[in-house]
Amino acid sequence: MADTARDPPPDRTDFHEVEDGEDLFPEPSAATPESQPASLSAVDISTNANGPKQDSFFDDDNEDLFAEATEEVSLDSPERDVLLSDGPSPAITPITPPTSVITPRIGHTHDDMFTHSSFDEIEEEEGGDSFDVHISVSDPEKIGDGMNAYMAYKVTTKTSMSLFKQRDFAVKRRFSDFLGLHSKLASKYLHIGYIVPPAPEKSIVGMTKVKVGKEDQSSNEFVEKRRSALERYLMRTVKHPILLKDPDVLQFLESTELPRAVNTQALSSAGILRMVNKAADAVNKMTIKMNESDAWFEEKQQHFENLDLQLKKLHASVESLVCHRKELSVNTAQFAKSAAMLGNSEDHTALSRALSQLAEVEEKIDQLHQDQANADLYLFSELLGDYVRLIGAVKGVFDHRMKTWQKWQDSQMLLQKKREAEAKLQFTNKPDKLQQAKDEIKELEGKVQQGERDFEQISKTIRKEVSRFEKERVKDFKMIIVKYLESLVQTQQQLIKYWEAFLPEAKAIS
Amino acid sequence: QQEGLDDGPDFLSEEDRGPRAVNVDLEMDATLQVDISDALSERDKVKFTVHTKSTLPNFKQNEFSVVRQHEEFIWLHDSFVENEDYAGYIIPPAPPRPDFDASREKLQKLGEGEGSMTKEEFTKMKQELEAEYLAIFKKTVAMHEVFLCRVAAHPILRKDLNFHVFLEYNQDLSVRGKNKKEKLEDFFKNVVKSADGVLVAGVKDVDDFFEHEKTFLLEYHNRVKDASAKCDRMIRSHKNAADDMNRIASSLYTLGTQDSTDLFFFLKLIVSVLVFALKKIEARVAADEDLKLADLLKYYLRESQAAKDLLYRRSRGLVDYENANKALDKARAKNRDVLQAETNQQLCCHKFEKISESAKQELIDFKTRRVAAFRKNLVELAELELKHAKGNLQLLQSCVGVLKGNT
């Protein structure tokens, strides 16, 4: 583990337990599987020193069987999960992180810390290659049969950036590949404060229908919903300047073959361990009481709590509206038929014709609603869903900062104790022990310094990330609202046409 | 009415001034004009002020008002139905009972849930429910008024003594609602009627006109029933969507006002306007349809039933006439009670012919009225929809303009 941590492989991960299995509860919360109060192992940065130290928006969006349980335990913000890497490292279960792991880690993090700041600078210089990547997810194709079947999607990238090997290329990916990607990114970037966009949610029901081969409207809708969500997920990920350059992302987009993400299943041993850790972590979180010295963070945290509530409420209302619109569509169609029948039985010719026309108008209006307004309303609803999950990620990042602070405090306390112990040892005649104590103290001092730097760094990163997030959020919503409004404009224009055509018919009744 | 500022359907718009006979195109005769000038809603009853203007000598004054309740309208209607002299006319359908139960229930629930919502939400919901209550109220007033106007416009019914008493007598008519026994009697009468109706409907009428009318009315009545039901469902869906819009509106508003980001500030304003607009769009469509289509269909459902009832009475008369003929033949054959049988037969014949004659005219008038009412309402529906669509379009276009301009 330590070795892999040292090498710059595409996926250097922190060994976090990740709940990534086939979850039954699409809860956008995952507990950070730090089972130790010290949680030293879990919070280590594993970004490649050479790799792009980019702002990664960690989004922990794991559905896991015990997500709800975790929710009950934790106070407010959802626990985030950092995903286990599917890379060469075996399923790590950092329940008892061996201390031997810590040391090289620290050394590593030490390096990383330096590179951190240097990468901030590099980031700013990075202006050269302006963002120009367009990803589309298309052509869902069912591969296999029965319960082992899965959907494969074509991921096409069109770009002019020098980052990529080609300008226009495509690969085939399945859903678990996306989850795997998210898993790796989350494990690398979450704990240092980057908001990693959440992957789309799993859905047992939806997938089972597809697997079983049910070719009806709802399963088609499901596939389309998923396709669209995957596309949004990838676009959001690459829009992040740091994540875009991550080797895992590049590999995902470019390489024909991708190692299967095997640890994404809930009921593997890794999965079970993840759940346990999550629960433990939730308990831990309750006990962390941070002295927030920075008003900005306090304010922002409150802001995101409120935003979370409001978005959830809005999301629920929009979903209800989508539902009622569908109902309206059905009822309008039925009324149109009924009006046509009435027109048929009416024995006054002109009135009969007018009633038939009315029926036609109603039918057309129904179609109009279905095609235009409903479609965009649906997009709005999906966007809201995305944001509810994204907010979860943001809250997660804040929690990580808290943990980082805790870690720092813990080291400080430990140092204090060691110093006291050393002071006592001064009076005993145990030179070996004294030396050992002095060594430990030196080590701890380094740790404390590192802890402080980590904390400052994550705070800094979060500020940037939040600002970026807010900008993106406003842009996204504005765009969706404008789009919806424009479709409404079109709807009204069409309505005017229909009624204007109908009016003379009505007036012609005599 | 200022575009975009009213919060409910355009009940007070110009279209509804004057004779609120939305569903019936009636000629207002100067000799007898009736309307409901005022109405008061008390806890479980509504008091209508019936206002009459007349040059007829039958009345003591030229203009007067009385207060009447729903039961008194029903009494008047039933007195027409039970009057054999009016067997040959389409009796104007009775107005439906004022039904505020649903609205009252909602208001009550709101009161109970007052503690659980913010003051703003509560006030807003209260306003909406009150508007709903007001709309139902206005509708029931319109229904009662239409009934009176129809009676006043009918050449024979307007002369009815009970009607004059109803209009003029300024004391309580002391008509009580039917008690259980009477209601049961009514029920059985209806059962017998429908059994009869089946029998009678089977007999093919010699007269082409009536045969055609029978076929037509039976089918038409069913189709109107179906259309009315589906229309109601459609309107309910619209109202649900409008409610959702309302909730979305409040959420968006809260989001906008809570958000301290400068970037979101512009959106805040636009969002409020937008949201307001969206609410209007949904609510108005529902209101338009409700007013023009649903009420129209419901009214003609009742009228077509009344027309069917006329046909039934005529058929009954025909059966009685035929039976009397048979009885006369029998009497002549036995040479017993011939005079009595002859008198009876003549009576039935006379009754039947009288009904047939007036029925024909009534049915022709019914068609004319129906066509006129549909025309009026369909035209008004189209015009309202157009007006609102154009208004909405303007509003939406300005929203888009502002949003796009503020990139």
PDB file of N, CA and C in Angstrom, chain A residues 303 306-307 310 314 317-318 320-321 324-325 327-328 331-332 334-335 338 341-342 345-348 351 470 473-474 478 481 485-486 488-489 492-493 496 499-500 502-503 506-507 509, chain B residues 212 216 219-220 223-224 226-227 230-231 233-234 237-238 241 244 248 251 255 258-259 261 264 274 278 282 367 370-371 374-375 382 385-386 389-390 392-393 396 400 403-404 406-407:
ATOM      1  N   HIS A 303     -25.417  28.495   5.300  1.00  0.00           N
ATOM      2  CA  HIS A 303     -25.963  28.744   3.963  1.00  0.00           C
ATOM      3  C   HIS A 303     -26.262  27.444   3.245  1.00  0.00           C
ATOM      4  N   ASN A 306     -29.293  25.579   4.691  1.00  0.00           N
ATOM      5  CA  ASN A 306     -30.549  26.154   4.210  1.00  0.00           C
ATOM      6  C   ASN A 306     -30.808  25.786   2.765  1.00  0.00           C
ATOM      7  N   LEU A 307     -29.753  25.932   1.961  1.00  0.00           N
ATOM      8  CA  LEU A 307     -29.882  25.621   0.550  1.00  0.00           C
ATOM      9  C   LEU A 307     -30.338  24.181   0.369  1.00  0.00           C
ATOM     10  N   GLN A 310     -34.042  23.916   1.136  1.00  0.00           N
ATOM     11  CA  GLN A 310     -34.856  24.560   0.110  1.00  0.00           C
ATOM     12  C   GLN A 310     -34.858  23.777  -1.191  1.00  0.00           C
ATOM     13  N   LEU A 314     -37.999  22.234  -3.099  1.00  0.00           N
ATOM     14  CA  LEU A 314     -38.267  22.613  -4.477  1.00  0.00           C
ATOM     15  C   LEU A 314     -38.301  21.380  -5.368  1.00  0.00           C
ATOM     16  N   SER A 317     -41.542  19.588  -5.003  1.00  0.00           N
ATOM     17  CA  SER A 317     -42.647  20.274  -5.679  1.00  0.00           C
ATOM     18  C   SER A 317     -42.566  20.091  -7.183  1.00  0.00           C
ATOM     19  N   VAL A 318     -41.358  20.209  -7.723  1.00  0.00           N
ATOM     20  CA  VAL A 318     -41.221  20.074  -9.173  1.00  0.00           C
ATOM     21  C   VAL A 318     -41.581  18.658  -9.611  1.00  0.00           C
ATOM     22  N   SER A 320     -43.655  16.717  -8.150  1.00  0.00           N
ATOM     23  CA  SER A 320     -45.107  16.641  -8.065  1.00  0.00           C
ATOM     24  C   SER A 320     -45.749  17.289  -9.287  1.00  0.00           C
ATOM     25  N   LEU A 321     -45.183  18.407  -9.709  1.00  0.00           N
ATOM     26  CA  LEU A 321     -45.722  19.091 -10.888  1.00  0.00           C
ATOM     27  C   LEU A 321     -45.577  18.230 -12.125  1.00  0.00           C
ATOM     28  N   HIS A 324     -48.286  15.721 -12.008  1.00  0.00           N
ATOM     29  CA  HIS A 324     -49.614  16.263 -12.302  1.00  0.00           C
ATOM     30  C   HIS A 324     -49.753  16.652 -13.755  1.00  0.00           C
ATOM     31  N   ARG A 325     -48.650  17.107 -14.357  1.00  0.00           N
ATOM     32  CA  ARG A 325     -48.700  17.433 -15.778  1.00  0.00           C
ATOM     33  C   ARG A 325     -48.993  16.187 -16.600  1.00  0.00           C
ATOM     34  N   GLU A 327     -50.646  13.631 -15.581  1.00  0.00           N
ATOM     35  CA  GLU A 327     -52.052  13.355 -15.334  1.00  0.00           C
ATOM     36  C   GLU A 327     -52.923  14.257 -16.199  1.00  0.00           C
ATOM     37  N   LEU A 328     -52.547  15.535 -16.223  1.00  0.00           N
ATOM     38  CA  LEU A 328     -53.294  16.520 -17.008  1.00  0.00           C
ATOM     39  C   LEU A 328     -53.316  16.110 -18.464  1.00  0.00           C
ATOM     40  N   ASN A 331     -55.812  13.355 -18.947  1.00  0.00           N
ATOM     41  CA  ASN A 331     -57.187  13.853 -18.825  1.00  0.00           C
ATOM     42  C   ASN A 331     -57.594  14.734 -19.991  1.00  0.00           C
ATOM     43  N   THR A 332     -56.636  15.539 -20.478  1.00  0.00           N
ATOM     44  CA  THR A 332     -56.949  16.396 -21.619  1.00  0.00           C
ATOM     45  C   THR A 332     -57.250  15.542 -22.840  1.00  0.00           C
ATOM     46  N   GLN A 334     -58.410  12.556 -22.879  1.00  0.00           N
ATOM     47  CA  GLN A 334     -59.713  11.919 -22.697  1.00  0.00           C
ATOM     48  C   GLN A 334     -60.841  12.895 -22.966  1.00  0.00           C
ATOM     49  N   PHE A 335     -60.660  14.115 -22.465  1.00  0.00           N
ATOM     50  CA  PHE A 335     -61.703  15.115 -22.701  1.00  0.00           C
ATOM     51  C   PHE A 335     -61.844  15.385 -24.195  1.00  0.00           C
ATOM     52  N   SER A 338     -63.903  12.826 -25.701  1.00  0.00           N
ATOM     53  CA  SER A 338     -65.294  12.976 -25.292  1.00  0.00           C
ATOM     54  C   SER A 338     -65.961  14.125 -26.047  1.00  0.00           C
ATOM     55  N   MET A 341     -66.852  13.050 -29.484  1.00  0.00           N
ATOM     56  CA  MET A 341     -68.069  12.234 -29.475  1.00  0.00           C
ATOM     57  C   MET A 341     -69.308  13.113 -29.382  1.00  0.00           C
ATOM     58  N   LEU A 342     -69.205  14.107 -28.492  1.00  0.00           N
ATOM     59  CA  LEU A 342     -70.326  15.032 -28.324  1.00  0.00           C
ATOM     60  C   LEU A 342     -70.608  15.739 -29.637  1.00  0.00           C
ATOM     61  N   SER A 345     -72.584  13.584 -31.974  1.00  0.00           N
ATOM     62  CA  SER A 345     -74.005  13.367 -31.714  1.00  0.00           C
ATOM     63  C   SER A 345     -74.824  14.650 -31.858  1.00  0.00           C
ATOM     64  N   GLU A 346     -74.131  15.771 -31.915  1.00  0.00           N
ATOM     65  CA  GLU A 346     -74.838  17.048 -32.060  1.00  0.00           C
ATOM     66  C   GLU A 346     -75.420  17.135 -33.464  1.00  0.00           C
ATOM     67  N   ASP A 347     -76.712  17.479 -33.540  1.00  0.00           N
ATOM     68  CA  ASP A 347     -77.308  17.437 -34.882  1.00  0.00           C
ATOM     69  C   ASP A 347     -77.305  18.785 -35.587  1.00  0.00           C
ATOM     70  N   HIS A 348     -76.830  19.782 -34.912  1.00  0.00           N
ATOM     71  CA  HIS A 348     -76.688  21.064 -35.605  1.00  0.00           C
ATOM     72  C   HIS A 348     -75.314  21.084 -36.265  1.00  0.00           C
ATOM     73  N   LEU A 351     -72.445  23.614 -35.169  1.00  0.00           N
ATOM     74  CA  LEU A 351     -72.018  23.366 -33.796  1.00  0.00           C
ATOM     75  C   LEU A 351     -71.242  22.065 -33.705  1.00  0.00           C
ATOM     76  N   GLU A 470     -20.573  28.054  -6.414  1.00  0.00           N
ATOM     77  CA  GLU A 470     -21.667  29.025  -6.459  1.00  0.00           C
ATOM     78  C   GLU A 470     -21.821  29.600  -7.848  1.00  0.00           C
ATOM     79  N   ARG A 473     -23.356  27.031  -9.993  1.00  0.00           N
ATOM     80  CA  ARG A 473     -24.756  26.820  -9.619  1.00  0.00           C
ATOM     81  C   ARG A 473     -25.640  27.868 -10.249  1.00  0.00           C
ATOM     82  N   VAL A 474     -25.219  29.134 -10.096  1.00  0.00           N
ATOM     83  CA  VAL A 474     -26.017  30.214 -10.660  1.00  0.00           C
ATOM     84  C   VAL A 474     -26.123  30.057 -12.173  1.00  0.00           C
ATOM     85  N   LYS A 478     -29.622  29.416 -14.009  1.00  0.00           N
ATOM     86  CA  LYS A 478     -30.052  30.453 -14.940  1.00  0.00           C
ATOM     87  C   LYS A 478     -30.336  29.831 -16.307  1.00  0.00           C
ATOM     88  N   ILE A 481     -33.499  27.813 -16.288  1.00  0.00           N
ATOM     89  CA  ILE A 481     -34.697  28.652 -16.194  1.00  0.00           C
ATOM     90  C   ILE A 481     -34.955  29.334 -17.525  1.00  0.00           C
ATOM     91  N   LEU A 485     -38.260  28.871 -19.688  1.00  0.00           N
ATOM     92  CA  LEU A 485     -39.045  30.033 -20.081  1.00  0.00           C
ATOM     93  C   LEU A 485     -39.212  30.084 -21.591  1.00  0.00           C
ATOM     94  N   GLU A 486     -38.123  29.846 -22.307  1.00  0.00           N
ATOM     95  CA  GLU A 486     -38.210  29.897 -23.767  1.00  0.00           C
ATOM     96  C   GLU A 486     -39.173  28.851 -24.294  1.00  0.00           C
ATOM     97  N   LEU A 488     -41.709  27.761 -22.676  1.00  0.00           N
ATOM     98  CA  LEU A 488     -43.037  28.265 -22.330  1.00  0.00           C
ATOM     99  C   LEU A 488     -43.471  29.317 -23.345  1.00  0.00           C
ATOM    100  N   VAL A 489     -42.529  30.170 -23.739  1.00  0.00           N
ATOM    101  CA  VAL A 489     -42.841  31.187 -24.744  1.00  0.00           C
ATOM    102  C   VAL A 489     -43.361  30.506 -26.006  1.00  0.00           C
ATOM    103  N   GLN A 492     -46.846  29.201 -25.518  1.00  0.00           N
ATOM    104  CA  GLN A 492     -47.877  30.234 -25.594  1.00  0.00           C
ATOM    105  C   GLN A 492     -48.110  30.640 -27.043  1.00  0.00           C
ATOM    106  N   GLN A 493     -47.035  30.748 -27.804  1.00  0.00           N
ATOM    107  CA  GLN A 493     -47.191  31.141 -29.209  1.00  0.00           C
ATOM    108  C   GLN A 493     -48.016  30.120 -29.975  1.00  0.00           C
ATOM    109  N   ILE A 496     -51.649  30.376 -29.002  1.00  0.00           N
ATOM    110  CA  ILE A 496     -52.305  31.497 -29.692  1.00  0.00           C
ATOM    111  C   ILE A 496     -52.723  31.054 -31.087  1.00  0.00           C
ATOM    112  N   TRP A 499     -55.862  28.674 -30.872  1.00  0.00           N
ATOM    113  CA  TRP A 499     -57.118  29.328 -30.531  1.00  0.00           C
ATOM    114  C   TRP A 499     -57.546  30.303 -31.612  1.00  0.00           C
ATOM    115  N   GLU A 500     -56.584  30.947 -32.250  1.00  0.00           N
ATOM    116  CA  GLU A 500     -56.938  31.857 -33.343  1.00  0.00           C
ATOM    117  C   GLU A 500     -57.570  31.097 -34.500  1.00  0.00           C
ATOM    118  N   PHE A 502     -59.305  28.377 -34.091  1.00  0.00           N
ATOM    119  CA  PHE A 502     -60.588  27.872 -33.620  1.00  0.00           C
ATOM    120  C   PHE A 502     -61.665  28.949 -33.597  1.00  0.00           C
ATOM    121  N   LEU A 503     -61.267  30.159 -33.251  1.00  0.00           N
ATOM    122  CA  LEU A 503     -62.244  31.231 -33.032  1.00  0.00           C
ATOM    123  C   LEU A 503     -63.240  31.406 -34.190  1.00  0.00           C
ATOM    124  N   ALA A 506     -65.902  28.824 -34.085  1.00  0.00           N
ATOM    125  CA  ALA A 506     -66.900  29.046 -33.034  1.00  0.00           C
ATOM    126  C   ALA A 506     -67.866  30.139 -33.456  1.00  0.00           C
ATOM    127  N   LYS A 507     -67.304  31.185 -34.077  1.00  0.00           N
ATOM    128  CA  LYS A 507     -68.169  32.302 -34.485  1.00  0.00           C
ATOM    129  C   LYS A 507     -69.096  31.887 -35.616  1.00  0.00           C
ATOM    130  N   ILE A 509     -70.874  29.366 -35.871  1.00  0.00           N
ATOM    131  CA  ILE A 509     -72.086  28.670 -35.437  1.00  0.00           C
ATOM    132  C   ILE A 509     -73.248  29.648 -35.513  1.00  0.00           C
TER     133      ILE A 509
ATOM    134  N   HIS B 212     -86.936  11.141 -34.031  1.00  0.00           N
ATOM    135  CA  HIS B 212     -85.577  11.646 -34.172  1.00  0.00           C
ATOM    136  C   HIS B 212     -85.104  12.291 -32.872  1.00  0.00           C
ATOM    137  N   PHE B 216     -81.946  11.238 -30.651  1.00  0.00           N
ATOM    138  CA  PHE B 216     -80.940  12.263 -30.456  1.00  0.00           C
ATOM    139  C   PHE B 216     -80.699  12.549 -28.978  1.00  0.00           C
ATOM    140  N   GLU B 219     -78.876   9.858 -26.822  1.00  0.00           N
ATOM    141  CA  GLU B 219     -77.435   9.799 -27.055  1.00  0.00           C
ATOM    142  C   GLU B 219     -76.742  11.060 -26.561  1.00  0.00           C
ATOM    143  N   TYR B 220     -77.354  12.180 -26.900  1.00  0.00           N
ATOM    144  CA  TYR B 220     -76.754  13.456 -26.536  1.00  0.00           C
ATOM    145  C   TYR B 220     -76.556  13.581 -25.026  1.00  0.00           C
ATOM    146  N   ARG B 223     -73.644  11.626 -23.884  1.00  0.00           N
ATOM    147  CA  ARG B 223     -72.362  12.193 -24.302  1.00  0.00           C
ATOM    148  C   ARG B 223     -72.026  13.444 -23.500  1.00  0.00           C
ATOM    149  N   VAL B 224     -73.048  14.230 -23.240  1.00  0.00           N
ATOM    150  CA  VAL B 224     -72.806  15.428 -22.426  1.00  0.00           C
ATOM    151  C   VAL B 224     -72.347  15.030 -21.027  1.00  0.00           C
ATOM    152  N   ASP B 226     -70.720  12.401 -20.175  1.00  0.00           N
ATOM    153  CA  ASP B 226     -69.339  11.953 -20.258  1.00  0.00           C
ATOM    154  C   ASP B 226     -68.383  13.139 -20.405  1.00  0.00           C
ATOM    155  N   ALA B 227     -68.753  14.043 -21.318  1.00  0.00           N
ATOM    156  CA  ALA B 227     -67.890  15.206 -21.556  1.00  0.00           C
ATOM    157  C   ALA B 227     -67.769  16.044 -20.290  1.00  0.00           C
ATOM    158  N   LYS B 230     -65.387  14.324 -17.867  1.00  0.00           N
ATOM    159  CA  LYS B 230     -63.984  14.395 -18.288  1.00  0.00           C
ATOM    160  C   LYS B 230     -63.466  15.819 -18.177  1.00  0.00           C
ATOM    161  N   CYS B 231     -64.341  16.759 -18.455  1.00  0.00           N
ATOM    162  CA  CYS B 231     -63.941  18.161 -18.334  1.00  0.00           C
ATOM    163  C   CYS B 231     -63.589  18.476 -16.883  1.00  0.00           C
ATOM    164  N   ARG B 233     -62.532  16.440 -14.654  1.00  0.00           N
ATOM    165  CA  ARG B 233     -61.252  15.803 -14.313  1.00  0.00           C
ATOM    166  C   ARG B 233     -60.089  16.629 -14.831  1.00  0.00           C
ATOM    167  N   MET B 234     -60.252  17.099 -16.051  1.00  0.00           N
ATOM    168  CA  MET B 234     -59.179  17.885 -16.662  1.00  0.00           C
ATOM    169  C   MET B 234     -58.919  19.150 -15.850  1.00  0.00           C
ATOM    170  N   SER B 237     -57.035  18.434 -12.686  1.00  0.00           N
ATOM    171  CA  SER B 237     -55.599  18.280 -12.935  1.00  0.00           C
ATOM    172  C   SER B 237     -54.932  19.635 -13.072  1.00  0.00           C
ATOM    173  N   HIS B 238     -55.605  20.522 -13.806  1.00  0.00           N
ATOM    174  CA  HIS B 238     -55.055  21.865 -13.966  1.00  0.00           C
ATOM    175  C   HIS B 238     -54.881  22.536 -12.621  1.00  0.00           C
ATOM    176  N   ALA B 241     -51.955  21.157 -10.820  1.00  0.00           N
ATOM    177  CA  ALA B 241     -50.717  21.709 -11.362  1.00  0.00           C
ATOM    178  C   ALA B 241     -50.531  23.148 -10.863  1.00  0.00           C
ATOM    179  N   ASP B 244     -49.210  23.086  -7.420  1.00  0.00           N
ATOM    180  CA  ASP B 244     -47.784  22.779  -7.425  1.00  0.00           C
ATOM    181  C   ASP B 244     -46.979  24.016  -7.771  1.00  0.00           C
ATOM    182  N   ILE B 248     -43.958  25.745  -5.816  1.00  0.00           N
ATOM    183  CA  ILE B 248     -42.671  26.023  -6.448  1.00  0.00           C
ATOM    184  C   ILE B 248     -42.369  27.496  -6.317  1.00  0.00           C
ATOM    185  N   SER B 251     -41.117  28.253  -2.866  1.00  0.00           N
ATOM    186  CA  SER B 251     -39.763  27.743  -2.670  1.00  0.00           C
ATOM    187  C   SER B 251     -38.746  28.608  -3.375  1.00  0.00           C
ATOM    188  N   LEU B 255     -35.740  30.661  -1.705  1.00  0.00           N
ATOM    189  CA  LEU B 255     -34.377  30.460  -2.161  1.00  0.00           C
ATOM    190  C   LEU B 255     -33.750  31.781  -2.544  1.00  0.00           C
ATOM    191  N   GLN B 258     -33.231  34.064   0.499  1.00  0.00           N
ATOM    192  CA  GLN B 258     -32.257  33.590   1.478  1.00  0.00           C
ATOM    193  C   GLN B 258     -30.841  33.733   0.975  1.00  0.00           C
ATOM    194  N   ASP B 259     -30.738  33.618  -0.341  1.00  0.00           N
ATOM    195  CA  ASP B 259     -29.425  33.554  -0.933  1.00  0.00           C
ATOM    196  C   ASP B 259     -28.693  34.878  -0.808  1.00  0.00           C
ATOM    197  N   THR B 261     -25.713  35.363  -2.015  1.00  0.00           N
ATOM    198  CA  THR B 261     -24.729  35.564  -3.094  1.00  0.00           C
ATOM    199  C   THR B 261     -25.155  36.720  -3.970  1.00  0.00           C
ATOM    200  N   PHE B 264     -26.649  35.827  -7.322  1.00  0.00           N
ATOM    201  CA  PHE B 264     -28.022  35.358  -7.393  1.00  0.00           C
ATOM    202  C   PHE B 264     -29.034  36.479  -7.243  1.00  0.00           C
ATOM    203  N   LEU B 274     -41.141  35.748 -12.427  1.00  0.00           N
ATOM    204  CA  LEU B 274     -41.356  34.525 -13.194  1.00  0.00           C
ATOM    205  C   LEU B 274     -42.345  33.612 -12.505  1.00  0.00           C
ATOM    206  N   LEU B 278     -45.869  32.233 -13.703  1.00  0.00           N
ATOM    207  CA  LEU B 278     -46.175  30.818 -13.887  1.00  0.00           C
ATOM    208  C   LEU B 278     -47.450  30.437 -13.148  1.00  0.00           C
ATOM    209  N   GLU B 282     -51.041  28.807 -15.042  1.00  0.00           N
ATOM    210  CA  GLU B 282     -51.765  27.583 -14.728  1.00  0.00           C
ATOM    211  C   GLU B 282     -53.159  27.883 -14.216  1.00  0.00           C
ATOM    212  N   LYS B 367     -83.181  23.491 -28.898  1.00  0.00           N
ATOM    213  CA  LYS B 367     -82.052  23.410 -29.817  1.00  0.00           C
ATOM    214  C   LYS B 367     -81.468  24.803 -30.075  1.00  0.00           C
ATOM    215  N   ARG B 370     -79.641  25.960 -27.090  1.00  0.00           N
ATOM    216  CA  ARG B 370     -78.422  25.185 -26.903  1.00  0.00           C
ATOM    217  C   ARG B 370     -77.324  25.670 -27.842  1.00  0.00           C
ATOM    218  N   VAL B 371     -77.706  25.780 -29.118  1.00  0.00           N
ATOM    219  CA  VAL B 371     -76.714  26.209 -30.102  1.00  0.00           C
ATOM    220  C   VAL B 371     -76.180  27.588 -29.749  1.00  0.00           C
ATOM    221  N   PHE B 374     -73.847  27.387 -26.644  1.00  0.00           N
ATOM    222  CA  PHE B 374     -72.550  26.817 -26.973  1.00  0.00           C
ATOM    223  C   PHE B 374     -71.725  27.803 -27.765  1.00  0.00           C
ATOM    224  N   ARG B 375     -72.374  28.430 -28.709  1.00  0.00           N
ATOM    225  CA  ARG B 375     -71.637  29.385 -29.529  1.00  0.00           C
ATOM    226  C   ARG B 375     -71.030  30.468 -28.643  1.00  0.00           C
ATOM    227  N   ALA B 382     -62.521  30.795 -26.401  1.00  0.00           N
ATOM    228  CA  ALA B 382     -61.403  31.040 -27.310  1.00  0.00           C
ATOM    229  C   ALA B 382     -60.821  32.429 -27.087  1.00  0.00           C
ATOM    230  N   GLU B 385     -58.873  32.505 -23.794  1.00  0.00           N
ATOM    231  CA  GLU B 385     -57.612  31.780 -23.927  1.00  0.00           C
ATOM    232  C   GLU B 385     -56.612  32.630 -24.695  1.00  0.00           C
ATOM    233  N   LEU B 386     -57.082  33.256 -25.757  1.00  0.00           N
ATOM    234  CA  LEU B 386     -56.197  34.095 -26.553  1.00  0.00           C
ATOM    235  C   LEU B 386     -55.674  35.265 -25.742  1.00  0.00           C
ATOM    236  N   ALA B 389     -53.187  33.929 -23.262  1.00  0.00           N
ATOM    237  CA  ALA B 389     -51.952  33.456 -23.894  1.00  0.00           C
ATOM    238  C   ALA B 389     -51.099  34.640 -24.322  1.00  0.00           C
ATOM    239  N   LYS B 390     -51.759  35.660 -24.861  1.00  0.00           N
ATOM    240  CA  LYS B 390     -50.984  36.825 -25.294  1.00  0.00           C
ATOM    241  C   LYS B 390     -50.355  37.530 -24.109  1.00  0.00           C
ATOM    242  N   ASN B 392     -49.597  36.165 -21.207  1.00  0.00           N
ATOM    243  CA  ASN B 392     -48.522  35.327 -20.704  1.00  0.00           C
ATOM    244  C   ASN B 392     -47.280  35.455 -21.561  1.00  0.00           C
ATOM    245  N   LEU B 393     -47.509  35.488 -22.877  1.00  0.00           N
ATOM    246  CA  LEU B 393     -46.389  35.573 -23.807  1.00  0.00           C
ATOM    247  C   LEU B 393     -45.555  36.815 -23.532  1.00  0.00           C
ATOM    248  N   LEU B 396     -43.628  36.388 -20.281  1.00  0.00           N
ATOM    249  CA  LEU B 396     -42.520  35.453 -20.408  1.00  0.00           C
ATOM    250  C   LEU B 396     -41.386  36.057 -21.216  1.00  0.00           C
ATOM    251  N   VAL B 400     -37.503  36.492 -20.079  1.00  0.00           N
ATOM    252  CA  VAL B 400     -36.365  35.929 -20.800  1.00  0.00           C
ATOM    253  C   VAL B 400     -35.387  37.037 -21.154  1.00  0.00           C
ATOM    254  N   LEU B 403     -33.415  38.103 -18.097  1.00  0.00           N
ATOM    255  CA  LEU B 403     -32.481  37.067 -17.671  1.00  0.00           C
ATOM    256  C   LEU B 403     -31.295  36.969 -18.607  1.00  0.00           C
ATOM    257  N   LYS B 404     -31.586  37.014 -19.900  1.00  0.00           N
ATOM    258  CA  LYS B 404     -30.503  36.874 -20.865  1.00  0.00           C
ATOM    259  C   LYS B 404     -29.610  38.089 -20.835  1.00  0.00           C
ATOM    260  N   ASN B 406     -28.792  39.786 -18.364  1.00  0.00           N
ATOM    261  CA  ASN B 406     -27.962  39.861 -17.171  1.00  0.00           C
ATOM    262  C   ASN B 406     -26.958  38.745 -17.069  1.00  0.00           C
ATOM    263  N   THR B 407     -26.319  38.411 -18.143  1.00  0.00           N
ATOM    264  CA  THR B 407     -25.360  37.300 -18.057  1.00  0.00           C
ATOM    265  C   THR B 407     -24.172  37.704 -17.205  1.00  0.00           C
TER     266      THR B 407
END
